[in-house]
mmCIF file of C-alpha atoms in Angstrom:
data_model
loop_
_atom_site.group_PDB
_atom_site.id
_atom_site.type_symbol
_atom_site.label_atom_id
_atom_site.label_comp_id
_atom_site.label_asym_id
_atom_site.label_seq_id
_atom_site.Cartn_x
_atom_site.Cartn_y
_atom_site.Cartn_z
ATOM 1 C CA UNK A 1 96.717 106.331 81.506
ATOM 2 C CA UNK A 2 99.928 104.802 83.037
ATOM 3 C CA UNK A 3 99.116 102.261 85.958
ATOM 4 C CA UNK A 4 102.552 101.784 88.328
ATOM 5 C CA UNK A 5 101.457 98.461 90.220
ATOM 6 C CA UNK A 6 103.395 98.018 93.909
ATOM 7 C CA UNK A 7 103.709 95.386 95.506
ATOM 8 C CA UNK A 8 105.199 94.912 99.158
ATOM 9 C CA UNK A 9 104.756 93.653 103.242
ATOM 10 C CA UNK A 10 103.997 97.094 104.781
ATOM 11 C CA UNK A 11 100.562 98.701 104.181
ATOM 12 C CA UNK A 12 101.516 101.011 107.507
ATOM 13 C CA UNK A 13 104.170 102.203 104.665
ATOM 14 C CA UNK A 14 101.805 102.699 101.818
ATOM 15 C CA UNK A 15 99.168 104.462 104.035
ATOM 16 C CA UNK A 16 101.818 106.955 105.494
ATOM 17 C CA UNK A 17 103.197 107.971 102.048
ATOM 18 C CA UNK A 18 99.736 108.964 100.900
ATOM 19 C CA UNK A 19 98.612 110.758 104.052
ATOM 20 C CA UNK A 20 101.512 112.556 104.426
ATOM 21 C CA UNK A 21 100.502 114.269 101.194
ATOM 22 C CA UNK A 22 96.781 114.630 102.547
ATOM 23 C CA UNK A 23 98.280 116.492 105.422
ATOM 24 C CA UNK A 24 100.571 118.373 103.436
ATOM 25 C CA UNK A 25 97.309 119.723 101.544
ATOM 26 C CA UNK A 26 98.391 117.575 98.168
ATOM 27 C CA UNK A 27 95.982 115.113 98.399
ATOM 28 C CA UNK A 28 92.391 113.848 99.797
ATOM 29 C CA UNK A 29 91.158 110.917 100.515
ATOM 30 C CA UNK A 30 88.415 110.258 97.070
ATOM 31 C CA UNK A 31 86.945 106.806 97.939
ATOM 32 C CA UNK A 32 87.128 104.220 100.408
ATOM 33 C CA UNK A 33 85.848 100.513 99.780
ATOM 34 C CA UNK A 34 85.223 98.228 102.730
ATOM 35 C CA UNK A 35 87.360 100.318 104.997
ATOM 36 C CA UNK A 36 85.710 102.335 108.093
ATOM 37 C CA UNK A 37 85.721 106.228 107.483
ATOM 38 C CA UNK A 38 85.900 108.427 110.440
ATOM 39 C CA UNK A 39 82.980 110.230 111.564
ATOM 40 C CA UNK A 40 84.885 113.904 111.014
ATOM 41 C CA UNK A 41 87.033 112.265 107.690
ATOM 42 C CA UNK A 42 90.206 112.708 109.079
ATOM 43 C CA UNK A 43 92.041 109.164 108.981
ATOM 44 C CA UNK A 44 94.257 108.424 111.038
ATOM 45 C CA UNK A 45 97.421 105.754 109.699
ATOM 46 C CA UNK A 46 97.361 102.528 111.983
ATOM 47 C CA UNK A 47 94.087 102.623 112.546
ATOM 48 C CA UNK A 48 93.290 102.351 108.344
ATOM 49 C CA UNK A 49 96.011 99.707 108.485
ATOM 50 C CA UNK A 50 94.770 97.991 111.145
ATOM 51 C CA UNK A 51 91.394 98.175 109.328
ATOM 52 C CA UNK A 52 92.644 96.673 106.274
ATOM 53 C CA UNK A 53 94.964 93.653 108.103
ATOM 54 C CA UNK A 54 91.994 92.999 109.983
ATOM 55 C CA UNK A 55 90.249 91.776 106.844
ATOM 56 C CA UNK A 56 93.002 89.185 105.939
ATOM 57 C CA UNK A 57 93.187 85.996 108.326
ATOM 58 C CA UNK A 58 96.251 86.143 110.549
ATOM 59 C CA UNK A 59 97.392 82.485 108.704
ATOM 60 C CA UNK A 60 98.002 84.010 105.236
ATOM 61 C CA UNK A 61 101.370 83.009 104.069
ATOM 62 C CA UNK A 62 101.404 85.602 101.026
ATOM 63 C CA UNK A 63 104.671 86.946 101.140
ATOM 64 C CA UNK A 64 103.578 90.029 99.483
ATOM 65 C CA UNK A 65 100.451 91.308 100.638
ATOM 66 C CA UNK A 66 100.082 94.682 100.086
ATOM 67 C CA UNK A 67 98.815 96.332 96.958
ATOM 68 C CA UNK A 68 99.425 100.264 95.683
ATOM 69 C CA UNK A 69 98.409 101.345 92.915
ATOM 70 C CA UNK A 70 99.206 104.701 91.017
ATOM 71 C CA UNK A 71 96.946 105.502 88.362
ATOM 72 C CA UNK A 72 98.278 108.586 86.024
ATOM 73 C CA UNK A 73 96.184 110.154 83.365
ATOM 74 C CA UNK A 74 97.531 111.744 80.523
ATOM 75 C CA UNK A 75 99.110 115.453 81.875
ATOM 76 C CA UNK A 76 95.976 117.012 79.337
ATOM 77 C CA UNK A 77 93.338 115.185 81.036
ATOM 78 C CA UNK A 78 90.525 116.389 83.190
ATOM 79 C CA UNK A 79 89.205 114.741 85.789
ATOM 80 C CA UNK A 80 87.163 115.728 88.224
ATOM 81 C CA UNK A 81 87.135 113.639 91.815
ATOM 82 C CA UNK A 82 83.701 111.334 90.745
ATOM 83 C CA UNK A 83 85.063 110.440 87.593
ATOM 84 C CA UNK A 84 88.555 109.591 89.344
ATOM 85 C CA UNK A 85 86.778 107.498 91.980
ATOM 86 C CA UNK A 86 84.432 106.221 89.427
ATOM 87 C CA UNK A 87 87.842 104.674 87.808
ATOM 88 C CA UNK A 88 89.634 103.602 90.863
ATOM 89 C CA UNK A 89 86.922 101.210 91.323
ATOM 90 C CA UNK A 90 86.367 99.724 87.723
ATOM 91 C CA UNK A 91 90.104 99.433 87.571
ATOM 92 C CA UNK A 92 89.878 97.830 91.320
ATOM 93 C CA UNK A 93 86.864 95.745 89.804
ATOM 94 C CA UNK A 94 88.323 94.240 86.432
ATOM 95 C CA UNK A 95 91.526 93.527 87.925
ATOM 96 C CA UNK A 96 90.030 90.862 89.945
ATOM 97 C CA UNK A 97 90.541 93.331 93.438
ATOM 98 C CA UNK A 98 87.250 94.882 93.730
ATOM 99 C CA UNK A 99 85.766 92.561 96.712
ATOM 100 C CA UNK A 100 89.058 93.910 98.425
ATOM 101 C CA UNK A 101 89.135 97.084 101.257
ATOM 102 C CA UNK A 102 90.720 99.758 99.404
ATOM 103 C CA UNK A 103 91.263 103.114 99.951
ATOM 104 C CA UNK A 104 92.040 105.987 97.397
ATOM 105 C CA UNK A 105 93.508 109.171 97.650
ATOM 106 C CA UNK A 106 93.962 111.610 94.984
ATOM 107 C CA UNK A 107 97.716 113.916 94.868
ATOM 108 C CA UNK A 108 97.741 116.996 92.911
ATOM 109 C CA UNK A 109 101.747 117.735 94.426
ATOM 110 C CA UNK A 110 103.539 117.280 91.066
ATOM 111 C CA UNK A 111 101.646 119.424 88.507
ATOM 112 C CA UNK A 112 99.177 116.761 87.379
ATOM 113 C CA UNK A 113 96.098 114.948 89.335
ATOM 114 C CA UNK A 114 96.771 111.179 89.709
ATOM 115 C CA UNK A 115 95.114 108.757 92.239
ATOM 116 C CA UNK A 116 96.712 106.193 94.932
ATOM 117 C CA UNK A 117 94.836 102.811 95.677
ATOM 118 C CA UNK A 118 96.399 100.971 98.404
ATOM 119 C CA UNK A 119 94.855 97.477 99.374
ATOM 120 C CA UNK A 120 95.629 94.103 100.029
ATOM 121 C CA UNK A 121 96.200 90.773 97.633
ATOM 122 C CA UNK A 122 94.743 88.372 100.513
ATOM 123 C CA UNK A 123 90.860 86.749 100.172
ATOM 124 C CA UNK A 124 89.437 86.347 103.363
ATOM 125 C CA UNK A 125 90.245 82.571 103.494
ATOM 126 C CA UNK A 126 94.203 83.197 103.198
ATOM 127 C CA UNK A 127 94.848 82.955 99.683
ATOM 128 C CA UNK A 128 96.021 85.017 97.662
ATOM 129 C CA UNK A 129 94.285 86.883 94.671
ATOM 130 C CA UNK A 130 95.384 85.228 91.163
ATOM 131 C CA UNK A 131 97.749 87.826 89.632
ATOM 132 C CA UNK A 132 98.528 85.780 86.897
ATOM 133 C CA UNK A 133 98.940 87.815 83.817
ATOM 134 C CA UNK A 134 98.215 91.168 85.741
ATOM 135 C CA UNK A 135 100.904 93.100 83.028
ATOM 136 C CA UNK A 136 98.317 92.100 80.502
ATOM 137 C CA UNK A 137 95.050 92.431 82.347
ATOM 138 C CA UNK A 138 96.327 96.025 83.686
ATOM 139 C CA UNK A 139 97.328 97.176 80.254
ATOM 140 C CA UNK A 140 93.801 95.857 78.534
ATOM 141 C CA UNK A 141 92.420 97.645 81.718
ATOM 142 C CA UNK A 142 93.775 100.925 81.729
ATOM 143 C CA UNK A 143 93.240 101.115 77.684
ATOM 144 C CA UNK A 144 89.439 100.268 78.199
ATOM 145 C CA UNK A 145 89.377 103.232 80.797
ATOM 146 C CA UNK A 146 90.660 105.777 78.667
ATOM 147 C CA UNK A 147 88.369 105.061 75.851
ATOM 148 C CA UNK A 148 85.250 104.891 78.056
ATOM 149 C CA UNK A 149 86.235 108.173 79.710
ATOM 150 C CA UNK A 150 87.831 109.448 76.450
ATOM 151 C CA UNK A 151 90.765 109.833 77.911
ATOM 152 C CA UNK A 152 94.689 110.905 75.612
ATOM 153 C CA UNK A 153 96.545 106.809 75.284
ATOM 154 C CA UNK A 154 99.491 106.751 77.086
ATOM 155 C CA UNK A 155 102.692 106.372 75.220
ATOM 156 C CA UNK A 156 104.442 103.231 76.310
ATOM 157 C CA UNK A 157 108.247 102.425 76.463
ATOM 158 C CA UNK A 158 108.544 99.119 74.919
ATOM 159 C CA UNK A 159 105.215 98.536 73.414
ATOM 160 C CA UNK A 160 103.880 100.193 76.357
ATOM 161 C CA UNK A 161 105.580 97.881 78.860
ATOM 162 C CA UNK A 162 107.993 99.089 81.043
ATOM 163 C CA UNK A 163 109.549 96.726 84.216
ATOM 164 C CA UNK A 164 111.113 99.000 86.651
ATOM 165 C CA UNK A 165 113.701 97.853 89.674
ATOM 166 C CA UNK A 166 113.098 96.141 93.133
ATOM 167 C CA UNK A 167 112.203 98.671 95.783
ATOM 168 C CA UNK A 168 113.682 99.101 98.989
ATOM 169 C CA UNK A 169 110.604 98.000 100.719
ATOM 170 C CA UNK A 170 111.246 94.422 99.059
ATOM 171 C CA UNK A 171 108.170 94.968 96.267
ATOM 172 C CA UNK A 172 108.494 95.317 92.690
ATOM 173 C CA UNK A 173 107.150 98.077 90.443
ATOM 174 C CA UNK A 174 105.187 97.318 86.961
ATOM 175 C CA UNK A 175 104.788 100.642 85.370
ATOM 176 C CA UNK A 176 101.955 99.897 82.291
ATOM 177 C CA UNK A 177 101.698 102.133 79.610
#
C-alpha cells in the first residue's frame, strides 16, 4: 500500500477535489470521524470545512494545517468499503491523527479503489500534531496494514521512499512505498 501524505492551508480545496468525484459518481463518502453527517448523506463542501476549522482554535499559528491523505492498495487487492474504512482509521490512529475530525471518501475513477482522508494537523489547544519522523512512522504503518489485512507490499522507489515536488497549493507531497 502506497500512502501520498499532503500537506497544505486550504481544506475548502481538499474537500472539493474529493466531492467532485462523489458527484461525478467516482467516489462515496466511507467514514467520517468527529465531523457532522447530514441527515440525507449528501455533504455539502463549506459546510464539512467549516465543520472541521471549527474544531481548531482560531489562534493556531500552524502554517500548514490541512492534512490529505491518499491511501493506494496494491492494483490486485480487494477491498471491500468496511475493510477500507476499517484502515483509514488505524492508519488515522497510529499516525498519531486519530483524535482528529476526518473524513474519508473512497474513488474508484482510475481503474483501482483507493481512499482519501482529509483532516487537520491542529489539537484543540493550537498546536500542532508532532509529525516528527512521519516518513518513517507512515512507512512502518502502511507495512503493518498490509500484513494484517494480507494485503500485495508495495514496491518502493528508493527503498520505498519517494519525495515528490512542492504543490501549487504551497504543500508538499510524501509518496511512501
Amino acid at each position: 500500500m502506497v500512502a501520498n501524505i499532503t500537506t497544505g492551508k486550504d481544506v475548502y480545496g481538499a474537500l472539493a477535489y474529493n466531492q467532485e468525484k462523489v458527484d461525478r459518481g467516482d467516489g462515496k463518502v466511507l467514514l467520517t470521524h468527529i465531523v457532522r453527517e447530514p441527515a440525507d448523506g449528501r455533504f455539502n463542501v463549506a459546510a464539512t470545512a467549516e465543520d472541521l476549522l471549527r474544531w481548531m482554535p482560531s489562534h493556531y499559528r500552524t502554517e500548514k494545517p490541512v492534512v490529505h491523505v491518499s491511501l493506494n492498495p496494491a492494483p490486485e487487492d480487494r477491498l471491500d468499503d468496511g475493510q477500507l474504512a476499517e484502515i483509514a482509521g488505524a492508519y488515522m490512529e497510529r499516525m498519531g491523527w486519530g483524535g482528529q475530525p476526518y473524513i474519508v471518501f473512497k474513488h474508484t475513477d482510475i481503474g483501482r479503489e483507493h481512499i482519501h482522508i482529509v483532516s487537520v494537523q491542529v489539537a484543540q489547544d493550537g498546536r500542532k500534531i508532532n509529525d516528527s519522523r512521519r516518513n518513517e512512522r507512515s512507512v512502518a504503518v502502511t507495512e503493518e496494514l498490509e500484513r494484517e489485512y494480507g494485503l500485495h507490499p508495495a514496491k518502493g522507489i528508493l527503498g520505498g521512499l519517494f519525495i515528490g515536488d512542492t504543490l501549487a497549493g504551497g504543500g508538499y507531497t510524501i509518496v511512501f512505498a
